[in-house]
Amino acid sequence: DLSCDPVGVPLKRQLRTAFEYSDCFTDDARLVVLNAVDAAERGAVIRTRTRLARAERETDQWRLTLNARGRHEAVTARVLVNATGPWVGLVTETVLRLRPPQGLRLVKGSHIVVPRMFDHERAYVFQHVDGRIVFAIPYEHAFTLIGTTDEDFVGDPASVSPTPRDVEYLCQAVNRYFREPVFGADVVWSYAGVRPLYDEGEKKAADLRRDYALALDAPYRQAPLLTVYGGKITTYRRLAEAAFGEIGRFFAASPAWTATEPLPGGNIPIDGLESLIAESRAKWPFLTPAHATRLVDAYGTRISAVLGAARSLDDLGRRLGGDLTEAELRYLIEREWAETADDVLWRRTKLGLHLSAEEKNAVADFMEGARRAVRAGSVGGA
């Protein structure tokens, strides 16, 4: 009964009943980088800002040409996995020079971020007039995230962005339910992505399955190629194990292990977040509740690698905006491959929503100084 619950307060009065269920949430960008950190610590070589420019298939290996910032490098691989997401078709045709994959359909999803629309921490899932599901989720404490759309996409996935029509669609969807309407002028940030879905003949993009499909091309006496279609965030580890199941016979395969292994910093009980925040504030008493919460949310138990032996906030170096310190930036540079201000403000964190233009420029200057120092052969930041 919505009339008896805080969830009903921001909703239109004619809405009387709702159903509640529990789910998980994640920061997708941090999920990606922590998987890369995990892989690196298990022996993988992570090559950021590196493009596969050419691939030649030989009898027992692939001969690859990599392009890293304009510099070419030749490497070999026993097996090649094309897990390039929305670029999977483009890579197949232009780099591998093979027949384009059948059944691939690119679908665009747009999201908008507006000032916080409600005071509690629960999310809403609504149905729009076209039958699609739209959500409104608490985001970064001061905002609400609204998404998403399902539209067929043609073009370069790197240039995808929400259109005014996408923004209007999402505003209309939530305005059917909330008492206080939102408009395009309220949007403080927006972003879009492209899903590479496996098309089984559905007419509407929204009806396509979000599951993955694997295609192994392993002709006799030729280096194998595994192509990954589709997939979603909630099944990515199962996808990875299924992919390794396809190519594991070409290696000395180890048993599956991801079901029980946490990501870096995630070695805490499922209900242990508040305890870790309290422990962190006891160990570093200069942390405010908000600062400790943000660091634990982002780094988990690896907060110790960010703060080290600091005894005061000054020990963490300059504050470049809000509670973002030089120590945290150095951690992101040295441990998480951050190179630019956008890497920090929009990928490793979402502090871009909270900092002023002047503060963002200060972060950009620090990151540029760090890049110059690395090029000069020195260690650390600016």
PDB file of N, CA, C and O in Angstrom, residues 2 7 21 26 94 103 146 167 200 216 273 290 304 324 326 366:
ATOM      1  N   LEU A   2       0.902   1.981  -1.112  1.00  0.00           N
ATOM      2  CA  LEU A   2       1.806   3.115  -1.257  1.00  0.00           C
ATOM      3  C   LEU A   2       1.465   4.259  -0.312  1.00  0.00           C
ATOM      4  O   LEU A   2       2.327   5.081   0.013  1.00  0.00           O
ATOM      5  N   VAL A   7       7.961   5.197  -0.031  1.00  0.00           N
ATOM      6  CA  VAL A   7       8.097   5.047  -1.482  1.00  0.00           C
ATOM      7  C   VAL A   7       6.954   5.734  -2.213  1.00  0.00           C
ATOM      8  O   VAL A   7       7.104   6.205  -3.349  1.00  0.00           O
ATOM      9  N   TYR A  21      10.750  -6.073  -4.719  1.00  0.00           N
ATOM     10  CA  TYR A  21      11.693  -7.189  -4.736  1.00  0.00           C
ATOM     11  C   TYR A  21      13.096  -6.634  -4.541  1.00  0.00           C
ATOM     12  O   TYR A  21      13.322  -5.438  -4.702  1.00  0.00           O
ATOM     13  N   THR A  26      25.527  -2.243  -9.082  1.00  0.00           N
ATOM     14  CA  THR A  26      26.971  -2.138  -9.254  1.00  0.00           C
ATOM     15  C   THR A  26      27.289  -0.880 -10.035  1.00  0.00           C
ATOM     16  O   THR A  26      26.421  -0.304 -10.698  1.00  0.00           O
ATOM     17  N   THR A  94      36.882  -6.037 -40.767  1.00  0.00           N
ATOM     18  CA  THR A  94      37.978  -5.163 -41.181  1.00  0.00           C
ATOM     19  C   THR A  94      39.339  -5.586 -40.655  1.00  0.00           C
ATOM     20  O   THR A  94      40.362  -5.295 -41.275  1.00  0.00           O
ATOM     21  N   GLY A 103      23.284 -12.652 -37.428  1.00  0.00           N
ATOM     22  CA  GLY A 103      22.443 -12.555 -36.248  1.00  0.00           C
ATOM     23  C   GLY A 103      22.834 -11.476 -35.265  1.00  0.00           C
ATOM     24  O   GLY A 103      22.228 -11.370 -34.190  1.00  0.00           O
ATOM     25  N   ILE A 146      17.908   7.717 -14.573  1.00  0.00           N
ATOM     26  CA  ILE A 146      16.708   7.267 -15.280  1.00  0.00           C
ATOM     27  C   ILE A 146      17.132   6.594 -16.581  1.00  0.00           C
ATOM     28  O   ILE A 146      17.941   7.128 -17.347  1.00  0.00           O
ATOM     29  N   VAL A 167      15.971  11.692 -24.541  1.00  0.00           N
ATOM     30  CA  VAL A 167      15.768  12.402 -23.284  1.00  0.00           C
ATOM     31  C   VAL A 167      14.285  12.642 -23.044  1.00  0.00           C
ATOM     32  O   VAL A 167      13.769  12.428 -21.936  1.00  0.00           O
ATOM     33  N   GLU A 200      17.346 -13.270 -32.979  1.00  0.00           N
ATOM     34  CA  GLU A 200      16.664 -14.501 -33.371  1.00  0.00           C
ATOM     35  C   GLU A 200      15.379 -14.208 -34.139  1.00  0.00           C
ATOM     36  O   GLU A 200      14.456 -15.014 -34.171  1.00  0.00           O
ATOM     37  N   LEU A 216      32.730 -20.826 -31.967  1.00  0.00           N
ATOM     38  CA  LEU A 216      34.120 -21.246 -32.071  1.00  0.00           C
ATOM     39  C   LEU A 216      34.422 -21.652 -33.511  1.00  0.00           C
ATOM     40  O   LEU A 216      33.748 -22.504 -34.089  1.00  0.00           O
ATOM     41  N   LEU A 273      29.569  -3.915   4.732  1.00  0.00           N
ATOM     42  CA  LEU A 273      30.005  -2.614   4.238  1.00  0.00           C
ATOM     43  C   LEU A 273      30.048  -1.571   5.353  1.00  0.00           C
ATOM     44  O   LEU A 273      31.044  -0.843   5.496  1.00  0.00           O
ATOM     45  N   ALA A 290      31.195  10.877   4.944  1.00  0.00           N
ATOM     46  CA  ALA A 290      30.972  10.842   3.498  1.00  0.00           C
ATOM     47  C   ALA A 290      32.219  10.396   2.748  1.00  0.00           C
ATOM     48  O   ALA A 290      32.149   9.620   1.784  1.00  0.00           O
ATOM     49  N   SER A 304      43.018   0.697   2.145  1.00  0.00           N
ATOM     50  CA  SER A 304      44.331   0.805   2.803  1.00  0.00           C
ATOM     51  C   SER A 304      45.429   1.115   1.799  1.00  0.00           C
ATOM     52  O   SER A 304      46.425   1.766   2.133  1.00  0.00           O
ATOM     53  N   LEU A 324      38.680  14.569  -3.126  1.00  0.00           N
ATOM     54  CA  LEU A 324      39.628  13.898  -4.026  1.00  0.00           C
ATOM     55  C   LEU A 324      41.032  14.414  -3.756  1.00  0.00           C
ATOM     56  O   LEU A 324      41.313  15.607  -3.904  1.00  0.00           O
ATOM     57  N   GLU A 326      45.508  13.949  -3.884  1.00  0.00           N
ATOM     58  CA  GLU A 326      46.611  13.483  -4.719  1.00  0.00           C
ATOM     59  C   GLU A 326      46.895  12.006  -4.475  1.00  0.00           C
ATOM     60  O   GLU A 326      47.231  11.277  -5.417  1.00  0.00           O
ATOM     61  N   PHE A 366      46.757  17.962 -13.001  1.00  0.00           N
ATOM     62  CA  PHE A 366      47.516  16.944 -12.268  1.00  0.00           C
ATOM     63  C   PHE A 366      47.790  15.738 -13.152  1.00  0.00           C
ATOM     64  O   PHE A 366      48.914  15.218 -13.185  1.00  0.00           O
TER      65      PHE A 366
END
